[in-house]
Coordinates of C-alpha atoms in Angstrom, one line a residue:
M1 CA 173.7 45.0 137.9
A2 CA 170.8 46.9 136.1
A3 CA 169.8 43.7 134.4
R4 CA 169.9 41.6 138.0
A5 CA 167.9 44.7 139.8
R6 CA 165.3 44.0 136.8
K7 CA 164.9 40.9 137.6
K8 CA 164.4 41.1 141.2
S9 CA 161.9 43.6 140.6
L10 CA 159.9 40.9 138.9
P11 CA 156.2 40.3 140.5
Q12 CA 156.5 36.8 142.1
E13 CA 152.4 36.4 142.3
A14 CA 150.3 34.7 139.4
F15 CA 148.0 36.8 137.3
P16 CA 145.0 36.1 135.2
A17 CA 145.3 36.6 131.1
H18 CA 143.2 35.6 128.5
I19 CA 144.9 34.6 125.5
E20 CA 144.3 36.4 122.4
S21 CA 146.5 34.7 119.5
F22 CA 149.6 32.8 118.5
A23 CA 153.2 34.6 118.5
H24 CA 155.2 33.3 115.6
D25 CA 157.6 30.8 117.8
G26 CA 154.4 29.2 119.5
R27 CA 153.9 31.4 122.5
G28 CA 150.4 32.7 123.5
V29 CA 149.6 36.4 123.3
A30 CA 147.9 38.2 126.1
R31 CA 146.9 41.9 126.8
V32 CA 147.5 42.9 130.2
D33 CA 147.3 46.5 131.3
G34 CA 147.5 47.2 127.8
K35 CA 151.1 45.6 127.1
A36 CA 151.4 42.6 125.0
V37 CA 152.7 39.9 126.8
F38 CA 154.1 36.5 125.3
I39 CA 153.3 33.3 127.5
E40 CA 154.9 29.8 126.9
G41 CA 152.4 27.2 127.0
A42 CA 149.4 29.0 126.7
L43 CA 147.4 28.5 123.6
P44 CA 144.9 30.8 121.8
G45 CA 141.1 31.1 123.6
E46 CA 142.3 30.0 126.6
D47 CA 141.8 32.0 130.4
V48 CA 145.0 31.1 132.4
T49 CA 147.4 32.1 135.2
F50 CA 150.9 33.0 134.3
V51 CA 154.1 34.6 136.0
Y52 CA 156.2 36.9 134.4
T53 CA 160.0 36.2 133.3
S54 CA 160.6 39.5 131.8
I55 CA 159.3 42.8 131.5
H56 CA 160.3 45.1 128.8
R57 CA 159.2 48.8 128.0
D58 CA 156.7 47.6 125.1
Y59 CA 156.3 43.9 126.2
A60 CA 156.2 41.4 128.7
E61 CA 157.0 37.5 128.9
G62 CA 155.6 34.9 131.3
K63 CA 155.2 31.2 131.6
I64 CA 151.9 29.8 132.2
E65 CA 150.7 28.7 135.9
Q66 CA 147.4 27.3 135.6
V67 CA 145.1 26.6 132.4
V68 CA 141.6 28.0 134.4
T69 CA 139.5 27.5 130.6
P70 CA 141.4 25.1 128.9
A71 CA 141.5 25.4 124.4
P72 CA 139.4 22.8 123.0
G73 CA 142.4 21.6 121.0
R74 CA 144.9 21.3 124.3
V75 CA 146.2 17.7 125.0
Q76 CA 148.6 15.9 126.8
P77 CA 152.1 16.1 125.4
R78 CA 153.6 13.0 124.4
C79 CA 156.8 13.7 125.7
P80 CA 157.6 14.5 129.5
S81 CA 160.4 16.7 128.8
F82 CA 158.1 18.9 126.8
G83 CA 158.2 22.6 128.4
V84 CA 161.6 22.5 129.0
C85 CA 163.3 20.7 125.9
G86 CA 163.5 23.6 123.0
G87 CA 162.9 21.1 120.0
C88 CA 159.2 21.2 120.5
S89 CA 156.4 23.9 121.1
F90 CA 153.3 22.4 120.3
Q91 CA 153.1 19.3 121.7
H92 CA 149.9 20.4 123.6
L93 CA 148.1 21.1 121.0
T94 CA 146.1 18.3 118.3
D95 CA 147.6 17.7 115.1
A96 CA 144.6 19.4 113.4
A97 CA 145.0 22.5 115.4
Q98 CA 148.5 22.8 114.8
I99 CA 148.3 23.1 111.3
E100 CA 145.0 25.2 111.7
E101 CA 147.0 28.0 113.8
K102 CA 150.1 27.7 111.0
Q103 CA 147.3 28.5 108.2
K104 CA 146.2 31.4 110.7
L105 CA 149.6 32.9 110.9
L106 CA 150.6 32.5 106.9
L107 CA 147.5 34.4 106.4
D108 CA 148.3 37.1 108.7
Q109 CA 151.7 37.5 107.5
F110 CA 150.6 37.8 104.0
R111 CA 147.7 40.4 105.4
R112 CA 150.2 42.9 107.6
I113 CA 153.5 42.5 106.0
G114 CA 153.1 41.7 102.1
K115 CA 149.7 43.8 102.1
I116 CA 147.6 40.9 100.2
E117 CA 144.5 40.6 102.0
E118 CA 142.9 38.1 100.0
V119 CA 144.5 34.6 99.8
A120 CA 143.3 31.5 98.1
L121 CA 144.6 28.3 100.5
W122 CA 145.8 24.8 99.4
P123 CA 144.8 21.8 101.3
P124 CA 147.9 21.6 103.8
L125 CA 150.6 18.9 103.0
T126 CA 150.7 16.6 105.8
G127 CA 152.9 13.2 107.0
P128 CA 153.5 11.4 110.1
H129 CA 153.6 13.7 113.4
W130 CA 156.5 11.6 115.2
G131 CA 159.5 10.1 114.5
Y132 CA 159.9 12.1 111.2
R133 CA 163.3 14.2 112.1
H134 CA 165.6 12.6 109.6
K135 CA 168.3 15.8 110.3
A136 CA 169.1 16.9 113.9
R137 CA 172.3 19.0 115.4
L138 CA 172.2 17.2 119.2
G139 CA 173.8 19.0 121.6
V140 CA 176.3 16.8 124.3
K141 CA 177.3 17.7 127.4
W142 CA 179.5 15.7 130.5
V143 CA 177.9 16.9 133.6
P144 CA 180.2 15.9 136.5
K145 CA 177.1 16.6 139.2
K146 CA 175.1 14.3 137.5
G147 CA 177.5 12.0 136.9
R148 CA 176.6 11.4 133.1
V149 CA 176.7 12.7 129.8
L150 CA 173.2 14.5 128.2
V151 CA 172.7 14.4 124.8
G152 CA 169.7 16.2 123.2
F153 CA 168.4 19.3 122.3
R154 CA 169.0 22.3 124.5
E155 CA 166.4 23.8 126.7
R156 CA 164.3 26.9 126.0
S157 CA 166.0 30.2 126.0
S158 CA 168.7 28.1 127.8
P159 CA 172.4 27.2 126.7
F160 CA 171.8 23.5 129.0
I161 CA 171.1 20.3 127.2
T162 CA 167.7 18.9 128.1
D163 CA 168.1 15.7 130.1
L164 CA 166.2 13.3 127.7
A165 CA 165.5 9.9 127.8
F166 CA 164.4 9.6 124.6
C167 CA 163.0 12.1 121.7
P168 CA 159.8 11.2 120.0
V169 CA 160.1 13.2 117.2
L170 CA 163.5 12.1 116.0
H171 CA 163.7 9.1 113.7
P172 CA 163.6 6.2 116.0
K173 CA 166.9 4.8 115.0
V174 CA 168.2 7.9 116.8
G175 CA 165.3 8.7 119.1
E176 CA 165.6 5.5 121.0
R177 CA 169.0 5.7 121.4
L178 CA 170.0 9.0 123.1
Q179 CA 171.0 6.9 126.7
D180 CA 172.9 4.7 124.7
L181 CA 174.3 7.5 123.1
S182 CA 174.9 9.0 127.0
E183 CA 176.4 5.9 127.9
L184 CA 178.8 5.6 124.8
I185 CA 180.2 9.1 125.2
G186 CA 180.6 8.6 128.8
S187 CA 183.0 5.8 128.5
L188 CA 185.1 8.0 126.4
S189 CA 188.4 9.7 127.3
V190 CA 187.4 13.1 125.6
K191 CA 183.6 13.0 126.9
D192 CA 184.1 16.6 128.3
R193 CA 185.4 17.5 124.8
L194 CA 182.3 16.1 122.3
P195 CA 179.9 18.9 122.1
Q196 CA 177.9 18.0 119.2
I197 CA 176.3 15.2 117.2
E198 CA 174.8 15.6 113.8
V199 CA 172.3 13.2 113.1
A200 CA 171.3 12.1 108.9
V201 CA 169.1 9.3 108.5
G202 CA 168.9 8.1 104.8
D203 CA 166.4 5.6 103.3
E204 CA 168.9 3.0 103.6
R205 CA 171.7 4.3 106.0
A206 CA 172.1 6.6 108.8
A207 CA 175.5 8.2 110.5
L208 CA 176.5 9.8 113.4
V209 CA 179.4 12.7 113.1
F210 CA 180.7 13.2 116.4
R211 CA 182.2 16.7 117.3
I212 CA 185.4 16.2 119.0
L213 CA 187.7 19.0 120.2
E214 CA 190.8 16.8 120.2
N215 CA 192.4 13.7 119.1
A216 CA 190.4 10.7 120.4
S217 CA 192.2 7.6 122.0
P218 CA 192.8 4.3 120.2
D219 CA 190.6 3.1 122.9
D220 CA 187.8 5.7 122.1
L221 CA 187.9 5.1 118.6
E222 CA 187.4 1.2 118.9
K223 CA 184.2 2.1 121.2
L224 CA 182.7 4.8 118.6
A225 CA 183.2 1.8 116.2
A226 CA 181.9 -0.9 118.0
F227 CA 178.3 1.3 118.4
G228 CA 178.0 2.1 115.1
V229 CA 178.7 -1.9 114.4
S230 CA 175.7 -2.7 117.2
F231 CA 173.2 0.1 115.8
G232 CA 173.7 0.1 112.3
F233 CA 175.3 3.9 112.0
D234 CA 178.2 4.8 109.8
I235 CA 180.5 6.9 112.4
Y236 CA 181.9 9.9 111.6
L237 CA 184.5 12.1 113.2
Q238 CA 184.9 16.1 113.0
R239 CA 187.8 17.6 114.6
Q240 CA 187.4 21.4 112.9
G241 CA 185.2 22.9 110.6
P242 CA 183.0 20.6 108.1
D243 CA 186.1 20.3 105.6
S244 CA 187.2 17.8 108.7
V245 CA 184.8 15.3 108.6
M246 CA 186.1 11.9 108.1
P247 CA 184.7 8.3 107.9
L248 CA 185.7 6.1 110.9
H249 CA 183.5 3.1 110.4
P250 CA 183.1 2.1 107.5
E251 CA 186.4 3.1 106.3
N252 CA 184.6 4.0 103.4
P253 CA 180.8 4.2 103.6
P254 CA 178.5 4.7 100.8
M255 CA 176.9 8.0 100.6
L256 CA 173.7 8.5 102.1
S257 CA 170.5 8.7 99.8
Y258 CA 166.7 9.4 99.4
A259 CA 164.3 9.0 96.4
L260 CA 161.5 11.0 94.9
V261 CA 159.7 7.7 94.1
N262 CA 157.2 9.6 91.6
Q263 CA 159.5 11.8 90.3
G264 CA 162.2 8.7 89.4
I265 CA 165.0 10.5 90.8
E266 CA 167.4 9.6 93.5
F267 CA 170.1 11.8 95.5
R268 CA 173.1 10.6 97.2
F269 CA 174.5 13.0 99.8
K270 CA 177.1 13.4 102.7
P271 CA 175.8 13.8 106.4
T272 CA 176.4 17.2 106.6
D273 CA 174.6 18.3 103.3
F274 CA 171.6 20.1 103.4
T275 CA 168.8 18.0 103.2
Q276 CA 165.0 18.3 104.5
V277 CA 164.2 16.9 107.6
N278 CA 161.3 15.5 106.8
V279 CA 161.4 12.8 104.0
D280 CA 157.5 12.0 103.5
I281 CA 156.9 15.9 103.4
N282 CA 159.6 16.4 101.1
R283 CA 158.5 14.2 98.7
K284 CA 155.1 15.5 98.8
M285 CA 156.6 19.2 98.0
V286 CA 158.4 18.1 95.4
D287 CA 154.8 16.4 94.1
R288 CA 153.1 19.8 94.5
V289 CA 155.6 22.1 92.8
M290 CA 156.0 19.9 89.8
D291 CA 152.3 19.8 89.2
V292 CA 152.0 23.8 89.9
L293 CA 155.4 25.3 88.1
D294 CA 154.4 22.3 85.6
P295 CA 157.6 22.4 83.6
V296 CA 156.9 21.2 79.9
A297 CA 159.2 20.7 76.9
G298 CA 160.3 23.9 75.7
D299 CA 160.2 25.5 79.0
T300 CA 163.5 27.2 80.5
V301 CA 163.5 26.9 84.2
L302 CA 165.7 28.6 86.8
D303 CA 165.9 27.0 89.9
L304 CA 167.4 29.7 92.7
F305 CA 168.8 28.6 96.1
C306 CA 169.0 24.8 94.6
G307 CA 170.8 23.3 97.4
I308 CA 171.8 19.4 96.2
G309 CA 169.4 19.6 93.2
N310 CA 165.9 18.5 95.2
F311 CA 163.5 20.2 92.9
T312 CA 166.3 21.0 89.9
L313 CA 166.7 17.5 89.0
P314 CA 162.7 16.8 89.1
I315 CA 162.1 20.1 86.8
A316 CA 165.0 18.8 84.3
K317 CA 163.4 15.5 83.3
R318 CA 160.2 17.5 82.1
A319 CA 161.8 21.0 81.0
Q320 CA 164.1 21.9 77.7
H321 CA 166.6 23.2 80.4
V322 CA 167.2 24.0 83.7
V323 CA 169.5 26.2 86.0
G324 CA 170.2 25.4 89.3
V325 CA 171.7 28.3 91.3
E326 CA 173.4 27.8 95.1
G327 CA 175.9 29.9 97.1
N328 CA 177.3 26.8 98.7
P329 CA 180.1 25.2 96.7
E330 CA 179.6 21.9 97.8
S331 CA 175.9 21.5 97.4
V332 CA 176.4 22.3 93.9
E333 CA 179.1 20.0 93.4
R334 CA 176.4 17.6 94.9
A335 CA 174.0 18.5 92.6
R336 CA 176.0 18.3 89.4
Q337 CA 177.1 14.4 90.8
N338 CA 173.6 13.7 91.3
A339 CA 172.6 15.0 87.6
A340 CA 175.1 12.7 86.0
D341 CA 174.0 10.0 88.3
N342 CA 170.3 10.1 87.4
G343 CA 171.3 10.4 83.4
L344 CA 170.4 14.4 83.2
D345 CA 172.5 16.4 80.8
N346 CA 169.9 19.3 80.3
V347 CA 170.9 21.2 83.7
E348 CA 173.5 23.5 84.7
F349 CA 174.7 24.7 88.0
H350 CA 176.3 27.6 89.3
V351 CA 177.5 29.0 92.6
A352 CA 176.5 32.4 93.6
D353 CA 175.5 34.8 96.4
L354 CA 172.1 35.6 95.7
T355 CA 172.1 38.7 98.0
Q356 CA 174.6 40.4 95.8
D357 CA 175.0 41.7 92.6
L358 CA 174.8 39.5 89.6
K359 CA 175.7 41.6 86.6
D360 CA 178.9 39.7 86.1
A361 CA 177.1 36.5 85.9
A362 CA 176.2 35.2 82.3
W363 CA 173.0 32.9 83.7
A364 CA 171.3 36.1 85.6
H365 CA 171.0 37.9 82.3
R366 CA 168.9 35.3 80.2
R367 CA 165.3 35.2 80.2
Y368 CA 163.4 32.1 81.8
D369 CA 160.2 30.5 81.4
K370 CA 159.5 29.8 84.9
I371 CA 161.4 30.2 88.4
L372 CA 161.6 28.8 91.6
L373 CA 162.9 29.9 94.8
D374 CA 163.6 28.3 97.8
P375 CA 165.4 30.5 100.3
S376 CA 166.4 30.3 103.8
R377 CA 164.7 32.0 106.5
A378 CA 166.1 35.7 105.3
G379 CA 163.8 35.2 102.2
A380 CA 165.0 36.4 98.8
E381 CA 164.7 40.2 98.5
E382 CA 167.6 41.1 96.9
V383 CA 167.7 38.8 94.1
L384 CA 164.0 39.7 93.2
S385 CA 164.9 43.0 91.9
Y386 CA 166.1 40.6 88.8
V387 CA 162.5 39.2 88.1
P388 CA 161.7 41.8 85.7
R389 CA 164.7 40.9 83.2
W390 CA 164.1 37.1 83.4
A391 CA 160.3 37.8 82.8
P392 CA 158.8 34.2 84.0
N393 CA 155.9 33.5 83.5
R394 CA 155.0 31.5 86.5
I395 CA 156.7 31.6 89.9
V396 CA 156.7 29.0 92.5
Y397 CA 158.1 30.1 96.0
V398 CA 158.9 27.6 98.6
S399 CA 159.6 29.2 102.1
C400 CA 160.6 28.0 106.0
N401 CA 159.7 31.7 107.2
P402 CA 156.3 33.4 106.3
S403 CA 157.7 36.6 107.3
T404 CA 160.0 37.0 104.6
L405 CA 157.7 35.4 102.1
A406 CA 154.9 37.6 103.0
R407 CA 157.5 40.2 102.5
D408 CA 158.9 38.7 99.3
A409 CA 155.1 38.2 97.9
G410 CA 154.3 42.0 98.5
I411 CA 157.7 42.7 96.0
L412 CA 156.4 40.3 93.3
V413 CA 152.4 41.5 93.8
H414 CA 153.0 45.2 94.2
R415 CA 156.1 45.9 92.6
H416 CA 156.6 43.4 89.6
G417 CA 152.8 42.9 89.0
Y418 CA 152.2 39.4 89.8
R419 CA 149.2 37.6 91.2
L420 CA 149.4 35.3 94.2
I421 CA 146.9 32.5 92.9
L422 CA 147.7 30.0 95.8
A423 CA 149.4 29.4 98.8
G424 CA 149.6 26.5 101.7
V425 CA 151.3 25.2 104.6
M426 CA 153.2 21.8 104.7
D427 CA 153.7 20.5 107.7
M428 CA 157.5 19.9 107.3
F429 CA 158.1 20.4 111.4
P430 CA 155.3 18.8 113.4
Q431 CA 155.0 19.5 117.0
T432 CA 156.9 22.9 116.1
A433 CA 155.9 26.2 115.5
H434 CA 158.0 26.4 112.2
V435 CA 156.3 27.4 109.3
E436 CA 156.9 25.5 105.9
S437 CA 154.8 26.8 102.9
I438 CA 154.5 27.2 99.2
A439 CA 152.9 29.9 97.1
L440 CA 152.2 30.2 93.3
F441 CA 152.3 33.6 91.4
G442 CA 151.5 34.3 88.1
K443 CA 151.0 37.3 85.4
A444 CA 148.5 39.5 86.8

């Protein structure tokens, strides 16, 4: 009741505001009557009018009503669903301005969280700004009032599925087939029991994993398989957890794959394995890591949060020995198989939760010349306590969260005596506020 009363008490009129900066999620930040207001759709430097959507004790939230003075970087979004769909937050900003804002955010996090004032930047790594997403998880919802199935990303700050005709950031093989998917699922007997499709696109093949909450009929299976034949997809079904994923068509499909051409490595992976969403940026990212980590004959290298070996295997082609550590057993199994497929026998992999005590892990008691870190958004704080024991002369940190990167950089610099040499953004997620970045540390 209190929440409802609070919502009813929101002012109904629009208020003026000057946008000072970006929040980490891409909303504009203004100060109104001394309180920070996070405004959807507003850009730094703009004068706007907005309406409140919520008011809290220390801050408020709103959405833009009118742009009075537009920022120089404002452009017309390509997607008609921008502003409703939660998949993108930066389509109203030029590509160059997106990069500039992400660099500002990265530097700000280093200063505020890591207490590192001077940071030298690499030129940003950029690639295609549209059609780049090779991995995605799409929501599915049968809506009786509309008489059809919605397929797409969820709406901003909402559990509802966006009504999308197409998606310009998805790989075109999928982004241009959302209506076909809608019609397919709408024809199934289990259309109201199919909440999700997982998308995975490799260099040569593409797969769709349909999450179905009850057994599909023989007619349903025939329609799903026919869709795969018509549009060139490997079709998988998932009845329960990830272990239940089974191929429908073909019966025994080849694994998906992607190549790191400059490194002479090819990876095979299953549709549910974690791989980077942006293949072009991933190739450039691996090349940069190899340049700055600079593994050479005689080096022993530790690759933490190694996944399926995206960095481990290229490193193994140059170093004497590489140890890859990852918490997901299936990823480690895939990494070992990829190492064998690429003829690499100087690499070992271990399954370990890197947030826990590693005192019983033999690999954790060795010394390493160089270390690579590529953690999840939570960062690598816990495992950094082992850095003095490992005593690397060089550390490369790849991050999908500038806040935890800045926190961990502060630990390496202020607690363990390293120097932040260079950092930079990598545009893994164009049209969104997500910031992928890389940092190089050396002995101070």
